[in-house]
CSV table of C-alpha atoms in Angstrom, one decimal:
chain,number,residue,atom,x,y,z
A,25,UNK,CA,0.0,0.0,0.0
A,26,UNK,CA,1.1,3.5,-0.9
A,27,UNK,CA,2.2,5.6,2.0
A,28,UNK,CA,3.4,9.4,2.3
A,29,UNK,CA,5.1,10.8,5.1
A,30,UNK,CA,6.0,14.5,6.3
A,31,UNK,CA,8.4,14.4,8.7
A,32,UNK,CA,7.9,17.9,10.2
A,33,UNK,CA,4.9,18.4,12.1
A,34,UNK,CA,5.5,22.4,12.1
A,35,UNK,CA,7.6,24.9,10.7
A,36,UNK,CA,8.2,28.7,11.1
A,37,UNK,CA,9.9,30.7,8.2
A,38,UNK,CA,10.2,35.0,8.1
A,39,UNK,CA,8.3,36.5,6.1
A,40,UNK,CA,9.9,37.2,2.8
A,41,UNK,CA,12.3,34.5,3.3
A,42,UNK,CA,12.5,30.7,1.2
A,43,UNK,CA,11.2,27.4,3.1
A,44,UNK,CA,11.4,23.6,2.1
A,45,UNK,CA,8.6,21.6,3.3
A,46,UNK,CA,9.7,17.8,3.1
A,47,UNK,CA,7.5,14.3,1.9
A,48,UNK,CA,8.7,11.6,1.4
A,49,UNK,CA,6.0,8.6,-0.3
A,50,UNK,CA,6.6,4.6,-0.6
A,51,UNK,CA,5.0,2.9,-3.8
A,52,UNK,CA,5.6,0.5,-6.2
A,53,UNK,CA,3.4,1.8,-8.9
A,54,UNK,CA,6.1,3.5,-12.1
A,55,UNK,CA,3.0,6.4,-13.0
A,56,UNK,CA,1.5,8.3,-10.4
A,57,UNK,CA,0.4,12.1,-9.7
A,58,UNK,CA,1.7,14.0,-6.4
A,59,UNK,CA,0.4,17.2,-5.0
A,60,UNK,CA,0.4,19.6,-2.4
A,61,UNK,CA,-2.4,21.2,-0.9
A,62,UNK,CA,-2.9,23.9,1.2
A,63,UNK,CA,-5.4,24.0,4.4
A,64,UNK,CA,-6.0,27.6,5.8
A,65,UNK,CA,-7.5,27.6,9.0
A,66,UNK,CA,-10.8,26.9,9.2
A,67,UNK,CA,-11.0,27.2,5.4
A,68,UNK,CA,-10.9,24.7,2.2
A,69,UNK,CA,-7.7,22.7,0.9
A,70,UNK,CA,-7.0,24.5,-2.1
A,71,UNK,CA,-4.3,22.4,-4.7
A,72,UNK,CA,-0.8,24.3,-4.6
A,73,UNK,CA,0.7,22.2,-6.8
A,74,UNK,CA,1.1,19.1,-8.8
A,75,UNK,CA,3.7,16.8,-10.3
A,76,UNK,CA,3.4,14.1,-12.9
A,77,UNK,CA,5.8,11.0,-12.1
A,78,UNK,CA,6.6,10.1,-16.2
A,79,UNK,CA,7.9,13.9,-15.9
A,80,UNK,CA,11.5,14.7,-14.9
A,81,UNK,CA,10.7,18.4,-14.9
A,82,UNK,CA,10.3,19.5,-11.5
A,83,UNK,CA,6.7,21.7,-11.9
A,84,UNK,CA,6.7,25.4,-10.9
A,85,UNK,CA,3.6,27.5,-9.7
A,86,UNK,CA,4.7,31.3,-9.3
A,87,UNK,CA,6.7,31.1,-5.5
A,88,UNK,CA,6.1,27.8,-5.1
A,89,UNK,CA,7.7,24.7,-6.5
A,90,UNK,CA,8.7,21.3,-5.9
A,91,UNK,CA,11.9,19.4,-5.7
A,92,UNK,CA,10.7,15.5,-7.2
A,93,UNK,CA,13.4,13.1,-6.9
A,94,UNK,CA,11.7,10.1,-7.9
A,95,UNK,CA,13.9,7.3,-7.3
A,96,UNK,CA,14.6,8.5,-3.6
A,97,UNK,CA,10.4,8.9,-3.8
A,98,UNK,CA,10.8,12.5,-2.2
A,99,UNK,CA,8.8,15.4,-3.2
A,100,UNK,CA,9.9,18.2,-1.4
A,101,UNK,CA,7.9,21.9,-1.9
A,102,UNK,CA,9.7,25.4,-2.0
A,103,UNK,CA,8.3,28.7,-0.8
A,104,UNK,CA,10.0,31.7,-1.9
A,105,UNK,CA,9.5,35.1,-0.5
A,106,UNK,CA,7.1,34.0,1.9
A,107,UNK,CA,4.1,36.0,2.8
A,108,UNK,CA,1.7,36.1,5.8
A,109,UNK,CA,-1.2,34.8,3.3
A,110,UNK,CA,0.5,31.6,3.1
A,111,UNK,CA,0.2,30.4,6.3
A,112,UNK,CA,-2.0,27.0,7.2
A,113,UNK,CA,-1.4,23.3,6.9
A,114,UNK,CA,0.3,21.8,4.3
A,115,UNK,CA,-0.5,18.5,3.1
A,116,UNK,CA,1.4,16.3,0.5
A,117,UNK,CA,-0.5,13.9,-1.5
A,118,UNK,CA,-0.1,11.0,-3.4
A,119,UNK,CA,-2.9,9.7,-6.0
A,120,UNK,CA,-2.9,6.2,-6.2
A,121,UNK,CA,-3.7,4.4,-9.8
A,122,UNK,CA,-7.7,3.4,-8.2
A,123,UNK,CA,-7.4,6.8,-8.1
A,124,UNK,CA,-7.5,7.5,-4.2
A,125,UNK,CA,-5.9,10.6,-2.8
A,126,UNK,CA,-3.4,9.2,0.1
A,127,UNK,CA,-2.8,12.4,2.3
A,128,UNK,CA,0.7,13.0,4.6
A,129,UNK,CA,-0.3,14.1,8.4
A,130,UNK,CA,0.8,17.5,7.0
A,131,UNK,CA,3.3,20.3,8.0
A,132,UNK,CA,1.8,23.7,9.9
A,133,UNK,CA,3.1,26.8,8.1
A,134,UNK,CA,3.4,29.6,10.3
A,135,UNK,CA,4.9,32.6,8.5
A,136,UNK,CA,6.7,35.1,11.0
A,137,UNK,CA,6.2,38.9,10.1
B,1,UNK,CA,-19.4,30.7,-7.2
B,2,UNK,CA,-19.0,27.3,-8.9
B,3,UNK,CA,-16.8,25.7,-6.5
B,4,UNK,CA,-18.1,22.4,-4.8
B,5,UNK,CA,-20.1,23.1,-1.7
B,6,UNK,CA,-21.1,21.2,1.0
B,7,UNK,CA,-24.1,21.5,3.4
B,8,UNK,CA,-24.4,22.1,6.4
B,9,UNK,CA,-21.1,23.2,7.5
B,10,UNK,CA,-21.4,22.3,10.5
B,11,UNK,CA,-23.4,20.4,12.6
B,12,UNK,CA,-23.9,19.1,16.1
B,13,UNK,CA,-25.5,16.0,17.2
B,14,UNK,CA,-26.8,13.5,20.0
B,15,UNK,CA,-25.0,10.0,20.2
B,16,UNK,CA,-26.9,7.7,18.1
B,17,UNK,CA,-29.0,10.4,16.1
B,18,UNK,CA,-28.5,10.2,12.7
B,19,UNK,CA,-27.5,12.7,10.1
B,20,UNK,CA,-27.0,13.4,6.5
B,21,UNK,CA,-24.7,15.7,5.0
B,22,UNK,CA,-24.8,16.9,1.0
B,23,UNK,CA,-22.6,17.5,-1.7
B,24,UNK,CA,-22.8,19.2,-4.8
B,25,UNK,CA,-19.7,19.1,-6.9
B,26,UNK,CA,-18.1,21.7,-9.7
B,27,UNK,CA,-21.1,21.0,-12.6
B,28,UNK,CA,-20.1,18.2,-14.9
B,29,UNK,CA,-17.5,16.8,-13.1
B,30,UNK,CA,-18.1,12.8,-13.4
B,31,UNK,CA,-16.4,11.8,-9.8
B,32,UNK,CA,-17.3,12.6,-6.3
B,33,UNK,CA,-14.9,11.8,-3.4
B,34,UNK,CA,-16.0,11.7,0.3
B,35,UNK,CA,-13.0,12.0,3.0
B,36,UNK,CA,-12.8,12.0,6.8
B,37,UNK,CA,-10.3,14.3,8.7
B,38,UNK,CA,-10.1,14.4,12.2
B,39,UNK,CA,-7.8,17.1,13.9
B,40,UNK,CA,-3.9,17.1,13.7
B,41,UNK,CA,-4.7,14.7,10.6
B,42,UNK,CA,-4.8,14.5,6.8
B,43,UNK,CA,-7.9,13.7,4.8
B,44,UNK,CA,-8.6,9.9,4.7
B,45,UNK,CA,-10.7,8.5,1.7
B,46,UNK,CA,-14.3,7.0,2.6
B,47,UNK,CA,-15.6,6.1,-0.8
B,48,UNK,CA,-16.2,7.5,-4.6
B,49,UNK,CA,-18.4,7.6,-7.1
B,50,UNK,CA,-18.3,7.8,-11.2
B,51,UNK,CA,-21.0,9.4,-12.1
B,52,UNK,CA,-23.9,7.6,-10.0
B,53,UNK,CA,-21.5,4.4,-9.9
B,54,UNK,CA,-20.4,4.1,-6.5
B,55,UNK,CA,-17.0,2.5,-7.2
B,56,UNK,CA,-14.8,2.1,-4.3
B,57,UNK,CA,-15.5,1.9,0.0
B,58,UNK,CA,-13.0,2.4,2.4
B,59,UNK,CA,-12.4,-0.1,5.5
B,60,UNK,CA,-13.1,3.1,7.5
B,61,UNK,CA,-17.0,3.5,6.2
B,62,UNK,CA,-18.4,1.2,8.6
B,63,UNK,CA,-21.7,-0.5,8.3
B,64,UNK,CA,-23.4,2.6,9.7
B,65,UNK,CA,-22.2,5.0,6.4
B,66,UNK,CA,-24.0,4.9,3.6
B,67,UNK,CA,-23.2,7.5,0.7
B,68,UNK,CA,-25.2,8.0,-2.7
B,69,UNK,CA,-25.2,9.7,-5.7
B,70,UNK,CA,-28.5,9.1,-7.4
B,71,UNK,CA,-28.2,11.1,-10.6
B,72,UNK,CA,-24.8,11.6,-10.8
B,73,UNK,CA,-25.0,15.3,-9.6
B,74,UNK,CA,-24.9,15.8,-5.8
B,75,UNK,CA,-24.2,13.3,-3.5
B,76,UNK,CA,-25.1,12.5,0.5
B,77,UNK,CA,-23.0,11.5,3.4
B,78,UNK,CA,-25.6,9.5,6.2
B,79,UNK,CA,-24.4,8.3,9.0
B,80,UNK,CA,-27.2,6.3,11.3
B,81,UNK,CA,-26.6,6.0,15.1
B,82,UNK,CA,-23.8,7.9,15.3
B,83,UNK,CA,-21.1,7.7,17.8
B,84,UNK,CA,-18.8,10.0,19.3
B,85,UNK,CA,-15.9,8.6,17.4
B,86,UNK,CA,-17.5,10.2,14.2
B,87,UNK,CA,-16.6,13.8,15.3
B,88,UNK,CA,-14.8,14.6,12.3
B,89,UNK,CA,-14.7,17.4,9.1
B,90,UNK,CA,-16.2,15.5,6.5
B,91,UNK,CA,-14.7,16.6,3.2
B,92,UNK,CA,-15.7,16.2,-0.4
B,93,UNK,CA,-14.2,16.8,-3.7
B,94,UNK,CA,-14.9,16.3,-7.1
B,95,UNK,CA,-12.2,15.9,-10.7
B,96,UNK,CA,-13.7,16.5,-14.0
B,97,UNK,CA,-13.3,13.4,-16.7
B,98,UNK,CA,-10.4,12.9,-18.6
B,99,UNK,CA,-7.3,15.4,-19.0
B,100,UNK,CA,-7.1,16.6,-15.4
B,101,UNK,CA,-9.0,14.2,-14.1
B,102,UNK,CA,-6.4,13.9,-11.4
B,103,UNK,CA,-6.9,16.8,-9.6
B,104,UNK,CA,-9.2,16.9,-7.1
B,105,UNK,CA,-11.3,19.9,-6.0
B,106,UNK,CA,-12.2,20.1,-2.8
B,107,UNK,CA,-15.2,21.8,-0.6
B,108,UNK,CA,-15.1,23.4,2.9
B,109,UNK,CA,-16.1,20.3,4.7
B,110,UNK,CA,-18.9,19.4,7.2
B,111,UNK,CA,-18.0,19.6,10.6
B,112,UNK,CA,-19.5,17.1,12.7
B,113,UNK,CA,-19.6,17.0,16.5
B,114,UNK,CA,-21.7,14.3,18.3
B,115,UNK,CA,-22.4,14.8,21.8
């Protein structure tokens, strides 16, 4: 069974500054889709980003973008110039080929002005 | 707004009352997804549906769930006698067929608290 792991519970970063968030995943599919999503408090998960597997270009949304490294199965997520908006949970996410979205326990952003 | 919504957004009940949550998905997407998430976690899948096709059930949607998507527009969430360990956000999401079927959109939740 497919599993995805953040390691880091919570993490602070200045505001203005770069941050990694880290995931790791363990499958044994060869095509697969990972995201991360982003949980505000107390409103919606909203998709950040996404990453095919078959692609070796690591996929850029404006500040954010991702660090895929699929034989090590890590997907790691960058945050420049960080801003207060983007504080909330982060969740990594794996979708599985019975197309199932397997969530991480997530990683709380808190931005620091 | 053409988002997928979700109603109520909250809601409080009695141990073993039952209740019934709705979701309507972003128009002509084919595939609704239902997901638990209790606090400190990530989502967890319950069960989805192809257009009224109710495909796949999690080990998690016990006998007491039941879910349906009758014209393969909005769906409901019922949970009968409902037990304090179903305090949860109840999540769902919707992907439109084909290319970029693998994203999934999600709503705010339904917050459920039992009593």
């Amino acid at each position: 069974a497919q599993t995805v792991t953040q390691s880091q519970p919570e993490m602070s970063v200045q505001e203005a500054e770069t941050v990694t968030l880290s995931c790791t995943y363990d499958t044994s599919e060869s095509d697969y889709y990972l995201f991360w999503y982003k949980q505000p408090p107390s409103r919606q998960m909203i998709l950040v980003i996404r990453q095919e597997a078959y692609k070796q270009q690591n996929a850029t949304e404006n500040r954010f973008s991702v660090n895929f490294q699929k034989a090590a199965k890590s997907f790691s997520l960058k945050i420049s110039d960080s801003q207060l908006g983007d504080a909330a949970m982060y969740f990594c996410a794996y979708r599985s080929y019975d197309d199932k979205i397997i969530f991480g326990k997530g990683t709380r952003l808190h931005i620091l002005p | 707004d053409t988002g997928v919504s979700q109603d109520p957004r909250h809601k409080i009940t009695k141990r073993g009352q039952n209740v019934t949550f709705r979701c309507d998905p972003i128009s002509e997407h084919n595939r609704l997804y239902w997901y638990r998430q209790t606090l400190g976690q990530g989502p967890e899948f319950l069960t989805y549906f192809q257009n009224e096709a109710q495909l796949e059930k999690s080990r998690l949607l016990s006998d007491r769930f039941s879910a349906e998507r009758p014209k393969g527009s909005f769906s409901t969430l019922e949970i009968q006698r409902t037990e304090q360990g179903d305090s949860a956000m109840y999540l769902c999401a919707s992907s439109p067929p084909l290319a970029g079927g693998e994203t999934q959109y999600f709503g705010p939740g339904t917050r459920l608290l039992v009593l």
